[in-house]
N, CA, C and O atoms as a Tinker XYZ file with bonds, in Angstrom:
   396  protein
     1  N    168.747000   28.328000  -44.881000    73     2
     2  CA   169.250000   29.425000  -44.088000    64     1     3
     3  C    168.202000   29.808000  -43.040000    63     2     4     5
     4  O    166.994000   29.744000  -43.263000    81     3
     5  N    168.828000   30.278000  -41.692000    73     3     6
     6  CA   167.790000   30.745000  -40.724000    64     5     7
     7  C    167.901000   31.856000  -40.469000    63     6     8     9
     8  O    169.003000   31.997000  -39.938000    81     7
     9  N    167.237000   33.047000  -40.554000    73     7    10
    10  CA   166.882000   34.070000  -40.093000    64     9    11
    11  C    166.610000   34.805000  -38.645000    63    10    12    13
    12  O    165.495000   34.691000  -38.137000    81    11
    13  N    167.352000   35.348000  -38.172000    73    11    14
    14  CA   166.980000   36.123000  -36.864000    64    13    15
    15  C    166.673000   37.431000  -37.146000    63    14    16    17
    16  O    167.114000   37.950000  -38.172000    81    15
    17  N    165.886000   38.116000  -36.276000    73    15    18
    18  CA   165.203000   39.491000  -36.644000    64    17    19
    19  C    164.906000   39.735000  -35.145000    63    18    20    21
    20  O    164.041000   39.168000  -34.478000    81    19
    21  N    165.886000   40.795000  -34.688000    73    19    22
    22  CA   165.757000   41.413000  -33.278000    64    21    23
    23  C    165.639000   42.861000  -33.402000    63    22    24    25
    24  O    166.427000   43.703000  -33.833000    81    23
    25  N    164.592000   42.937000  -32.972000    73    23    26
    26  CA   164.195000   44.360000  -32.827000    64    25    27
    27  C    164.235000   44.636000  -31.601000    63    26    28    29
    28  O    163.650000   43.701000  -31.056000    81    27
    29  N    164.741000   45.716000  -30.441000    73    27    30
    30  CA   164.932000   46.540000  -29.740000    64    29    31
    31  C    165.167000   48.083000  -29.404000    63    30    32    33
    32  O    165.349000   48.991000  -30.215000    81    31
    33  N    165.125000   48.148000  -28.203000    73    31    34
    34  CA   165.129000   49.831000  -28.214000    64    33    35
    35  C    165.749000   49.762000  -26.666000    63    34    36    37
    36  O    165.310000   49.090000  -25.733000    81    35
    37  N    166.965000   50.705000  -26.672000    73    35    38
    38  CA   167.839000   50.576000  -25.608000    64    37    39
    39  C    167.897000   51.524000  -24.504000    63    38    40    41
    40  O    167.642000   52.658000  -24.909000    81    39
    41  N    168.099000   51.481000  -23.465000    73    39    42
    42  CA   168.129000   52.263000  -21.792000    64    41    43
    43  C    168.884000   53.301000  -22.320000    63    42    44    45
    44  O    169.685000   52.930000  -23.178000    81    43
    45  N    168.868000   55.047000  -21.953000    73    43    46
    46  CA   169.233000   55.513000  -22.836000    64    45    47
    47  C    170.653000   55.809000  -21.549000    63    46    48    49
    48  O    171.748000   56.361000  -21.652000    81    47
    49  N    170.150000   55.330000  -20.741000    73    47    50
    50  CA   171.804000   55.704000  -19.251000    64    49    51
    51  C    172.479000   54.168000  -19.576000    63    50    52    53
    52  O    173.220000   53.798000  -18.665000    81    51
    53  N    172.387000   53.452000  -20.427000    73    51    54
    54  CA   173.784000   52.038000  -20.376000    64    53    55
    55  C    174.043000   52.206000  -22.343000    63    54    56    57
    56  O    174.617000   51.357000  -23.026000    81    55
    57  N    173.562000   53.244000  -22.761000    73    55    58
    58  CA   174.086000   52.861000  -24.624000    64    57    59
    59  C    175.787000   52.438000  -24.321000    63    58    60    61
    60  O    176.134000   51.279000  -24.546000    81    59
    61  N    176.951000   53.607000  -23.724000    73    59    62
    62  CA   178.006000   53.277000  -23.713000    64    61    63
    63  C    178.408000   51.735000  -23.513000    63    62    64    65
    64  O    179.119000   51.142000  -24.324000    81    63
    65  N    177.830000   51.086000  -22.238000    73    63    66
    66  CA   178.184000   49.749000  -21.674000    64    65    67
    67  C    177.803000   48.681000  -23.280000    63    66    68    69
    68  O    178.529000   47.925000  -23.926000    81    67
    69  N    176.256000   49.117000  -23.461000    73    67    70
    70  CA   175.960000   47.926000  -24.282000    64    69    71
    71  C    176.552000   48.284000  -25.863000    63    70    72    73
    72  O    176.243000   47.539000  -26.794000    81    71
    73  N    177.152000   49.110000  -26.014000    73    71    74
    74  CA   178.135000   49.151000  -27.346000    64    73    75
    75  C    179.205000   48.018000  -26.848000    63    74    76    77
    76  O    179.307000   46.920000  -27.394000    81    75
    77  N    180.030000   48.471000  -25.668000    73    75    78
    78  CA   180.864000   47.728000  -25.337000    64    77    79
    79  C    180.810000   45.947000  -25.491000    63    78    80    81
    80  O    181.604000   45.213000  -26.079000    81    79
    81  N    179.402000   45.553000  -24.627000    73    79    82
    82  CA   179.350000   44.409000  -24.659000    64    81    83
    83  C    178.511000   44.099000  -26.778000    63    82    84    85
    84  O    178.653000   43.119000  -27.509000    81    83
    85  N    177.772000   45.364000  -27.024000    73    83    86
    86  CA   177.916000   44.496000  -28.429000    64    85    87
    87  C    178.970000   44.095000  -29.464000    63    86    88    89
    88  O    178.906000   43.179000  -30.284000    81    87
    89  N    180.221000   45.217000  -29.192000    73    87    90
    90  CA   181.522000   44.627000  -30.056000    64    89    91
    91  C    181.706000   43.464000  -30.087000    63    90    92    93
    92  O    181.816000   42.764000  -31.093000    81    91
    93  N    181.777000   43.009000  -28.520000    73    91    94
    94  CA   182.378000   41.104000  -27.915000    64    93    95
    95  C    180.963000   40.435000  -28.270000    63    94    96    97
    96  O    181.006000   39.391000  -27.620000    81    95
    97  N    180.274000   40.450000  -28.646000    73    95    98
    98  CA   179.566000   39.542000  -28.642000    64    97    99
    99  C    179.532000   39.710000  -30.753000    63    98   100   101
   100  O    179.261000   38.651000  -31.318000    81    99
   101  N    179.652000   40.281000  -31.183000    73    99   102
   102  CA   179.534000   40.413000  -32.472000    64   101   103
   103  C    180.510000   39.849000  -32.733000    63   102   104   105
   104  O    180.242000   39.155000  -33.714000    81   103
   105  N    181.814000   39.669000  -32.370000    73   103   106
   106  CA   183.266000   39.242000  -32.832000    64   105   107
   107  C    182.545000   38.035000  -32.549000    63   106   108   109
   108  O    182.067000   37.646000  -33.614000    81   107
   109  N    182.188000   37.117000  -31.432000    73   107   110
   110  CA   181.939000   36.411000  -31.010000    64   109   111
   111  C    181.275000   35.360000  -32.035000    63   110   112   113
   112  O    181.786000   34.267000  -32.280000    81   111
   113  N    179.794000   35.931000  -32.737000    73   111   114
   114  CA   179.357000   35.223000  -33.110000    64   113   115
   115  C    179.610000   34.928000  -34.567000    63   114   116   117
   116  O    178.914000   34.193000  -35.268000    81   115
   117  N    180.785000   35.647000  -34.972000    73   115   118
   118  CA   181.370000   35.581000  -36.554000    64   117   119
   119  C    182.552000   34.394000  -36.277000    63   118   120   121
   120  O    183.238000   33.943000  -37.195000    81   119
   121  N    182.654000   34.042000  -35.130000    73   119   122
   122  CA   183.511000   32.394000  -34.902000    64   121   123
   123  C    182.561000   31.340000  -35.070000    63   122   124   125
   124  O    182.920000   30.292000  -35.607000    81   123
   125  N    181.389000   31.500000  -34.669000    73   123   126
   126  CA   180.531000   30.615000  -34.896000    64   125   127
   127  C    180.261000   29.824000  -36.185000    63   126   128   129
   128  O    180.033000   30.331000  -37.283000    81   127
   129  N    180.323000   28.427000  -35.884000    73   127   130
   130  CA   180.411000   27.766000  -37.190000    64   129   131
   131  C    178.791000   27.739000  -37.794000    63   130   132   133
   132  O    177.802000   27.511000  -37.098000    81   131
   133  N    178.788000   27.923000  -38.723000    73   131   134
   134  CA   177.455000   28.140000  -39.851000    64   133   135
   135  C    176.779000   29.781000  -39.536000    63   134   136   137
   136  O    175.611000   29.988000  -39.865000    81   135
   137  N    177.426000   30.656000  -39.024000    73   135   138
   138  CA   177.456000   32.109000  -39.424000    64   137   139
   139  C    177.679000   32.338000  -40.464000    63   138   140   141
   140  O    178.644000   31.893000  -41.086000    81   139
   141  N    176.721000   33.184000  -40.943000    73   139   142
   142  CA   176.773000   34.006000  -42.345000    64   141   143
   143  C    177.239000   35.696000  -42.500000    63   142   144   145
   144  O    178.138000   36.307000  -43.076000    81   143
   145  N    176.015000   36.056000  -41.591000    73   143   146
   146  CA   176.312000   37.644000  -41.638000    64   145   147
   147  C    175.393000   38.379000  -40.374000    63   146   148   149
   148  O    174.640000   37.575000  -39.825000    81   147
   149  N    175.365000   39.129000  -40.084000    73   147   150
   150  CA   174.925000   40.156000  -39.310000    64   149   151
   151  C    174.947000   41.770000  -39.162000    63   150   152   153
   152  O    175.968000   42.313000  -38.742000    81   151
   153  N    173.671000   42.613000  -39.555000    73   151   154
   154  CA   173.628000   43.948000  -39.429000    64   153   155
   155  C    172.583000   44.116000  -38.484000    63   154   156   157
   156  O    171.774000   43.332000  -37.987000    81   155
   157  N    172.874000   45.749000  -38.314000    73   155   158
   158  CA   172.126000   46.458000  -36.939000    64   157   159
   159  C    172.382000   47.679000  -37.790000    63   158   160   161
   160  O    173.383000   48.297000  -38.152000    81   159
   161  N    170.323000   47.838000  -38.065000    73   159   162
   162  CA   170.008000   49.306000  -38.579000    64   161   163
   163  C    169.295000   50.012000  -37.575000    63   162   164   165
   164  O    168.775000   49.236000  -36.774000    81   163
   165  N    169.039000   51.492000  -37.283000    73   163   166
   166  CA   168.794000   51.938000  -36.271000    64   165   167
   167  C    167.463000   53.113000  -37.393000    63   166   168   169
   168  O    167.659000   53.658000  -38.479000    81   167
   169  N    166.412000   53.105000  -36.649000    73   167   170
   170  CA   165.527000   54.254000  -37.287000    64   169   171
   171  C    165.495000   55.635000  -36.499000    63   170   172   173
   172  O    166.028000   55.825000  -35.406000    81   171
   173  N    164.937000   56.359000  -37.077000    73   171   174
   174  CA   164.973000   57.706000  -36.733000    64   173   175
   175  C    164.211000   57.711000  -35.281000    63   174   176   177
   176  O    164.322000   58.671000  -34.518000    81   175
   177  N    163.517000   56.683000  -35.005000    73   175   178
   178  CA   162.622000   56.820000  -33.234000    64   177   179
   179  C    162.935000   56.192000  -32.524000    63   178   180   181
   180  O    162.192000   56.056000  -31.552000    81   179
   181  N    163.970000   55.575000  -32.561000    73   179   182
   182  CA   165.368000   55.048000  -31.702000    64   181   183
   183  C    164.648000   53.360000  -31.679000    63   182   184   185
   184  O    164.610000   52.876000  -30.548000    81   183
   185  N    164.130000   52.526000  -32.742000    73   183   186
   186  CA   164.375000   51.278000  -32.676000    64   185   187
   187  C    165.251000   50.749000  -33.316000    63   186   188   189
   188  O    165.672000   51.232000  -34.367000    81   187
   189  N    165.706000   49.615000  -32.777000    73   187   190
   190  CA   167.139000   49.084000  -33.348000    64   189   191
   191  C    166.647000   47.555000  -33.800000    63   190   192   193
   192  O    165.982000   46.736000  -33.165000    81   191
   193  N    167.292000   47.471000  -35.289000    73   191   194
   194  CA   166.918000   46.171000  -35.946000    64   193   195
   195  C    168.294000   45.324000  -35.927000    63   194   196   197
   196  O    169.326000   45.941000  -36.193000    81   195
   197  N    168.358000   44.134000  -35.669000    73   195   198
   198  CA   169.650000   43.480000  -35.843000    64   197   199
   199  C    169.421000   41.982000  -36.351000    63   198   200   201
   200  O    169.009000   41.019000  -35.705000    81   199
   201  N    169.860000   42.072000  -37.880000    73   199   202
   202  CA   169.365000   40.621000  -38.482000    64   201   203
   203  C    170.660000   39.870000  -38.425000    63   202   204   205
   204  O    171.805000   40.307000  -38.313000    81   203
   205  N    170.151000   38.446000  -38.544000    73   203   206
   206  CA   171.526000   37.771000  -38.457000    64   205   207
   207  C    171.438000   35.996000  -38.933000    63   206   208   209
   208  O    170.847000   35.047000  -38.418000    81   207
   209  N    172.027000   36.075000  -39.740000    73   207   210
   210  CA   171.780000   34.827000  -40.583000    64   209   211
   211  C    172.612000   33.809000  -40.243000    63   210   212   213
   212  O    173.752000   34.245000  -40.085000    81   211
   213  N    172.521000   32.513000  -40.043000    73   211   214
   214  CA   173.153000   31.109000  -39.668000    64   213   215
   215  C    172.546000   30.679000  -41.257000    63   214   216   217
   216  O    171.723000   31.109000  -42.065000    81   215
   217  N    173.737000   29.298000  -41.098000    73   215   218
   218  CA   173.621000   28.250000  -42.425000    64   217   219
   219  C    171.998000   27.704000  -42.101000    63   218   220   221
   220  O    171.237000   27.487000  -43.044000    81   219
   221  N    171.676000   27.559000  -41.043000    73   219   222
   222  CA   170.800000   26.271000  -40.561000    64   221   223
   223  C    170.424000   26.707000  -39.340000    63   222   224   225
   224  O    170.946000   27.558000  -38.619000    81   223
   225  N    169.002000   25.717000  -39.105000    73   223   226
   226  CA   168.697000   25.814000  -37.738000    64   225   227
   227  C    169.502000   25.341000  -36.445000    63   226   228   229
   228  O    169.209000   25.823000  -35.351000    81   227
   229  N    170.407000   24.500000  -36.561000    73   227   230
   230  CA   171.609000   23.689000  -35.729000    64   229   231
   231  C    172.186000   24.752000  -35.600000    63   230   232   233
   232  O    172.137000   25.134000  -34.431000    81   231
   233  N    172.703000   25.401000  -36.242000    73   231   234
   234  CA   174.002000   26.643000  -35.934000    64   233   235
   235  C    173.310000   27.660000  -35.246000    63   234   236   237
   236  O    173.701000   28.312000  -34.277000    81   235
   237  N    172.144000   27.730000  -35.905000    73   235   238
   238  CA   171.633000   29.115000  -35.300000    64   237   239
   239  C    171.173000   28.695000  -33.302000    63   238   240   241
   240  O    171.271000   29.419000  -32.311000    81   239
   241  N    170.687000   27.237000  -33.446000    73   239   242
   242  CA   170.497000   26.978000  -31.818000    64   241   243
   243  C    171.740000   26.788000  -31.021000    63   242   244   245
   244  O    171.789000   26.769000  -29.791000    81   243
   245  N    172.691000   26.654000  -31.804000    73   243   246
   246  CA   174.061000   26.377000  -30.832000    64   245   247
   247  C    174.726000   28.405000  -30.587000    63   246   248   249
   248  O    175.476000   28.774000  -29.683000    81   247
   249  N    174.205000   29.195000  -31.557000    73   247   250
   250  CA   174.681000   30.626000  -31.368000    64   249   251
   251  C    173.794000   31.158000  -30.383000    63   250   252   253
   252  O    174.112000   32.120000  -29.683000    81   251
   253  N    172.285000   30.357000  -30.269000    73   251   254
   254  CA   171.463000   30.837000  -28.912000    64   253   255
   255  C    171.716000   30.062000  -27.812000    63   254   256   257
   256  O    171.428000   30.659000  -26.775000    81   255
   257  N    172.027000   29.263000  -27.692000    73   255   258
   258  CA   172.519000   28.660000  -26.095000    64   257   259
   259  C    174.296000   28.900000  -26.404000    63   258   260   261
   260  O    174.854000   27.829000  -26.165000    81   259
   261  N    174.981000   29.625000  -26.709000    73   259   262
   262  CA   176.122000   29.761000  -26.612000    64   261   263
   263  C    176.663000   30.386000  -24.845000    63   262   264   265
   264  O    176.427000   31.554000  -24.537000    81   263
   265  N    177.029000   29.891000  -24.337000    73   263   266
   266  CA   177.345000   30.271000  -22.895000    64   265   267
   267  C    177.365000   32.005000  -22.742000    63   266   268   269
   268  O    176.653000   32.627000  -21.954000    81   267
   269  N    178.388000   32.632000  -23.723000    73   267   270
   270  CA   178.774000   33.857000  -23.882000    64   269   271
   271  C    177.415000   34.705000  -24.006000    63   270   272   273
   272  O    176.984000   35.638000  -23.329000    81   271
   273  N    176.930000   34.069000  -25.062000    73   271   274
   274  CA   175.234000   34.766000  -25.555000    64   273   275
   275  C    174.739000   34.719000  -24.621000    63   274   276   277
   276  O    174.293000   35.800000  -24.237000    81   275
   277  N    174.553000   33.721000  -23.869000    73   275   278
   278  CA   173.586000   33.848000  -22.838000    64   277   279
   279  C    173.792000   34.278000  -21.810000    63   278   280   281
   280  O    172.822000   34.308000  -21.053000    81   279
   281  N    175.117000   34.807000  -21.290000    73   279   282
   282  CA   174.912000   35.761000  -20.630000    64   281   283
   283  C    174.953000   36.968000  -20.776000    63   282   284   285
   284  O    174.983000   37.728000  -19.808000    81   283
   285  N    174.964000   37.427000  -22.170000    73   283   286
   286  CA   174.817000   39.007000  -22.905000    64   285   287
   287  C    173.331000   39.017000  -22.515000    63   286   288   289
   288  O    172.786000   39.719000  -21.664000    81   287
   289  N    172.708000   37.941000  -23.447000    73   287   290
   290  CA   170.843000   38.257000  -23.596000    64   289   291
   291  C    170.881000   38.355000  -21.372000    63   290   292   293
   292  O    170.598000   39.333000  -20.680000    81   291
   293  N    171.114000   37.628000  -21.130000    73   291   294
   294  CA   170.537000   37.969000  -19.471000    64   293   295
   295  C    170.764000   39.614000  -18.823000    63   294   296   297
   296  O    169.899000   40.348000  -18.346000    81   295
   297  N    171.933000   39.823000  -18.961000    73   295   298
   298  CA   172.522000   41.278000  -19.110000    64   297   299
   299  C    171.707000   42.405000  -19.809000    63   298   300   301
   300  O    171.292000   43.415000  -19.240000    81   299
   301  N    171.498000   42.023000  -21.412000    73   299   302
   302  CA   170.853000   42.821000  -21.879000    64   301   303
   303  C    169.360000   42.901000  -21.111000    63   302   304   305
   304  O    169.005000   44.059000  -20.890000    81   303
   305  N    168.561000   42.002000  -20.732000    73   303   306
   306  CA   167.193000   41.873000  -20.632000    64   305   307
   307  C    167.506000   42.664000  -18.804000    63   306   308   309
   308  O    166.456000   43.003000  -18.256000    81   307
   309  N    168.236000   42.807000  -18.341000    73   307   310
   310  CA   168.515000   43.482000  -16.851000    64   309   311
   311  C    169.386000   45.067000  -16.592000    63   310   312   313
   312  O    169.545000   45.853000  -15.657000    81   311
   313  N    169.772000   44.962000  -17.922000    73   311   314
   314  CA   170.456000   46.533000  -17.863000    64   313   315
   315  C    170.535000   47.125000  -19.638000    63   314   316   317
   316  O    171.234000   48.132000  -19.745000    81   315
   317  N    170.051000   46.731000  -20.676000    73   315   318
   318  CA   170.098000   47.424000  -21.727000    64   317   319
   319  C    168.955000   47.468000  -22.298000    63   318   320   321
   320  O    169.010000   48.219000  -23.271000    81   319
   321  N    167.591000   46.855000  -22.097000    73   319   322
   322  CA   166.627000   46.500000  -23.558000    64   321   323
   323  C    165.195000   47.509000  -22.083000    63   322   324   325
   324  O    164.920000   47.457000  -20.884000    81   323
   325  N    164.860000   48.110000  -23.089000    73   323   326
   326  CA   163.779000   48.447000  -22.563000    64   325   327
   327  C    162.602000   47.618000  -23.093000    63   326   328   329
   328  O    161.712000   47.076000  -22.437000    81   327
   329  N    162.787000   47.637000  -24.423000    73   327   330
   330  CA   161.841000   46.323000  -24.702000    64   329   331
   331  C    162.384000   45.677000  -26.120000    63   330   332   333
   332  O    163.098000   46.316000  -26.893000    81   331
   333  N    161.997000   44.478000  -26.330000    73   331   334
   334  CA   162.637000   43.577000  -27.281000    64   333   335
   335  C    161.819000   42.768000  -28.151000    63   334   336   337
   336  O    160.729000   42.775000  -27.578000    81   335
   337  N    161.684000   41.955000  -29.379000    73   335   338
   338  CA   161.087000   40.942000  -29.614000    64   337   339
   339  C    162.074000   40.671000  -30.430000    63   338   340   341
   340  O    162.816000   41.554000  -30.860000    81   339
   341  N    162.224000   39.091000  -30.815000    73   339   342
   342  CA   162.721000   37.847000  -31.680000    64   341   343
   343  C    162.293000   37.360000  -32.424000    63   342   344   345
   344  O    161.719000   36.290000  -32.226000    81   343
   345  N    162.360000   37.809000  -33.382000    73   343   346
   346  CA   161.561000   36.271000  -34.625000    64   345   347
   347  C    162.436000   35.453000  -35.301000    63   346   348   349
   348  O    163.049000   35.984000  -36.227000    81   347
   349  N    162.632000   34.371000  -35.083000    73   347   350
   350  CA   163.594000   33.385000  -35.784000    64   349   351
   351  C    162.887000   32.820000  -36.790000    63   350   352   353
   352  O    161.765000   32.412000  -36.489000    81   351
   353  N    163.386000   32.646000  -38.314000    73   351   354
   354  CA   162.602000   32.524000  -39.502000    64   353   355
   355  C    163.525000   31.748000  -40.574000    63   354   356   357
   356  O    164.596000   32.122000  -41.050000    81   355
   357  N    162.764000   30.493000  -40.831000    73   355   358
   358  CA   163.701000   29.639000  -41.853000    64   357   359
   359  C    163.474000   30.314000  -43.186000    63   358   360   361
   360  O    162.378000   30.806000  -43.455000    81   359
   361  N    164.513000   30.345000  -44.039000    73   359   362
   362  CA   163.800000   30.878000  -45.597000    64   361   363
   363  C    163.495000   30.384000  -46.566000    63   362   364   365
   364  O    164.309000   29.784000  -47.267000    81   363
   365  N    162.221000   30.507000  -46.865000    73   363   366
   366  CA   161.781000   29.240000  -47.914000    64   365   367
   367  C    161.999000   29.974000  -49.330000    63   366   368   369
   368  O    161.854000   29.187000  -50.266000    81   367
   369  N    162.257000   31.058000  -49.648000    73   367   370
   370  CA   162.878000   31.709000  -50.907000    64   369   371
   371  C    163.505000   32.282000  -50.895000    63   370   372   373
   372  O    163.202000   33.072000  -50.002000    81   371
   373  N    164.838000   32.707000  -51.537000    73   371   374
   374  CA   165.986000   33.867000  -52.018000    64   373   375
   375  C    166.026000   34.172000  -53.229000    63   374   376   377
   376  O    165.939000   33.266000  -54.058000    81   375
   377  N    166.189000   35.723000  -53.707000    73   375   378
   378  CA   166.335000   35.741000  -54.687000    64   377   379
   379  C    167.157000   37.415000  -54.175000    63   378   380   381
   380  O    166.959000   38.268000  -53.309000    81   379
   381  N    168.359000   37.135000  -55.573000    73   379   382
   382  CA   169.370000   37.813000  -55.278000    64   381   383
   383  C    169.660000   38.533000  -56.590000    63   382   384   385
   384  O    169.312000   37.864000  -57.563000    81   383
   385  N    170.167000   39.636000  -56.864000    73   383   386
   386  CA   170.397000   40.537000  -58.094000    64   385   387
   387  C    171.285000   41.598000  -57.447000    63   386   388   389
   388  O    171.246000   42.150000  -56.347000    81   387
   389  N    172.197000   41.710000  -58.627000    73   387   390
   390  CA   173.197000   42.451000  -58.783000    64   389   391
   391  C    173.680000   42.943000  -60.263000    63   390   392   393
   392  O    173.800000   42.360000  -61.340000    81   391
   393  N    173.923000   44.406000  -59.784000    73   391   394
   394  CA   174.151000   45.026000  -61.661000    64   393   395
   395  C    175.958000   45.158000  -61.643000    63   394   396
   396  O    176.560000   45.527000  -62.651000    81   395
């Protein structure tokens, strides 16, 4: 499994627009073949975390050069992200529990 971990913090005059464009791009990437899951937690000092798991590194590079994606990330990096970082992360352990 590959791991994405986007942390950002957003323009506070485009939140409306970039809700908009995050709906379509979230529908978007749950078509994507070897998608798993994706959340976006927000902290109390307005950074925004958004993890997002592919089967594999193949899926996860075909969801980053996806035509659509790439022109959200261009968009975002010109009218929504004041600032951003990416860490893409393979997982070399899981461990899972449930009561």
């Amino acid at each position: 499994m590959v791991v994405t971990i986007f942390r950002n913090r957003l323009k506070p005059e485009n939140v409306d627009e970039y809700y908009e464009w995050a709906a379509r791009i979230s529908a978007l990437a749950k078509t994507m073949p070897g998608y798993v899951s994706h959340k976006t937690f927000a902290a109390e000092d307005g950074e925004r975390v958004t993890i997002v798991e592919f089967a594999d590194e193949a899926s996860q590079r075909n969801w980053s050069t996806e035509m659509r994606h790439v022109e959200a990330k261009k968009k975002g990096r010109a009218d929504f992200y004041t600032e951003y970082k990416l860490q893409v992360c393979a997982v070399t352990r899981e461990s899972v529990f449930s009561a």
